[in-house]
Amino acid sequence: MLKNIPPLLGPDLLGILRAMGHGDEIAIVDANYPADAAGPALVRLDGISATDILEAVLTLMPLDDFVDEAAIVMQVVGDASARPPVVDEFDAIVKKHEPKMGVTSLERFAFYDRVKAGYAIVQSGERRLYGNILLKKGIIRPQ
């Protein structure tokens, strides 16, 4: 056992988070997302919400503050300006850990393409639609 590491972050996901470099991207996706066919390394956390996973990941991983879009969600099909409640929760979690940041969005198929080019995917048990977020890893600055 280790202290201060959220217990839902098992060894596979911890290894991925450690191995990722600055600018690499990891997606946390909902239960409906076609993650197995997407390509990058896949970690399954069935039964755990995407928001709980995001909270745990951001306790360890900094977001990239060199870019305008370090936390990206999928737009609602047919209404790019719609904001499902799960996205509001994602935004609040991002702002809790990175106060100067918030979420931006991408069209559905552009989001799929971006995830396919990413480092890894975490498939959650999230059943709320549009419970998908892509994160770009940042750096830890010297003190």
Short mmCIF file of N, CA and C in Angstrom, two decimals, residues 1 47 55 62 75 103-104 107 109 113 131-132:
data_model
loop_
_atom_site.label_atom_id
_atom_site.label_comp_id
_atom_site.label_asym_id
_atom_site.label_seq_id
_atom_site.Cartn_x
_atom_site.Cartn_y
_atom_site.Cartn_z
N MET A 1 0.84 -1.18 0.00
CA MET A 1 0.00 0.00 0.00
C MET A 1 0.88 1.25 0.00
N GLY A 47 -17.41 0.30 -13.72
CA GLY A 47 -18.11 0.57 -12.48
C GLY A 47 -17.68 1.85 -11.79
N GLU A 55 -10.91 13.02 -11.14
CA GLU A 55 -10.46 13.54 -9.85
C GLU A 55 -9.18 12.83 -9.41
N PRO A 62 -0.17 16.78 -13.77
CA PRO A 62 -0.41 18.18 -14.12
C PRO A 62 -0.92 18.29 -15.55
N GLN A 75 -18.19 17.38 -28.03
CA GLN A 75 -19.39 18.18 -28.23
C GLN A 75 -20.61 17.30 -28.43
N VAL A 103 -12.47 23.40 -19.32
CA VAL A 103 -12.58 22.48 -20.45
C VAL A 103 -12.95 23.23 -21.72
N THR A 104 -12.48 22.72 -22.83
CA THR A 104 -12.90 23.15 -24.15
C THR A 104 -13.55 21.94 -24.82
N GLU A 107 -15.66 18.60 -31.84
CA GLU A 107 -16.70 17.85 -32.55
C GLU A 107 -16.44 16.36 -32.38
N PHE A 109 -16.30 13.49 -34.15
CA PHE A 109 -15.34 12.71 -34.91
C PHE A 109 -13.92 13.27 -34.79
N ASP A 113 -10.70 11.09 -33.43
CA ASP A 113 -9.38 11.09 -34.07
C ASP A 113 -8.29 11.49 -33.08
N GLY A 131 -19.70 11.59 -21.39
CA GLY A 131 -18.79 11.53 -20.25
C GLY A 131 -17.38 11.20 -20.69
N ASN A 132 -16.86 11.98 -21.61
CA ASN A 132 -15.55 11.75 -22.21
C ASN A 132 -14.70 13.01 -22.08
#
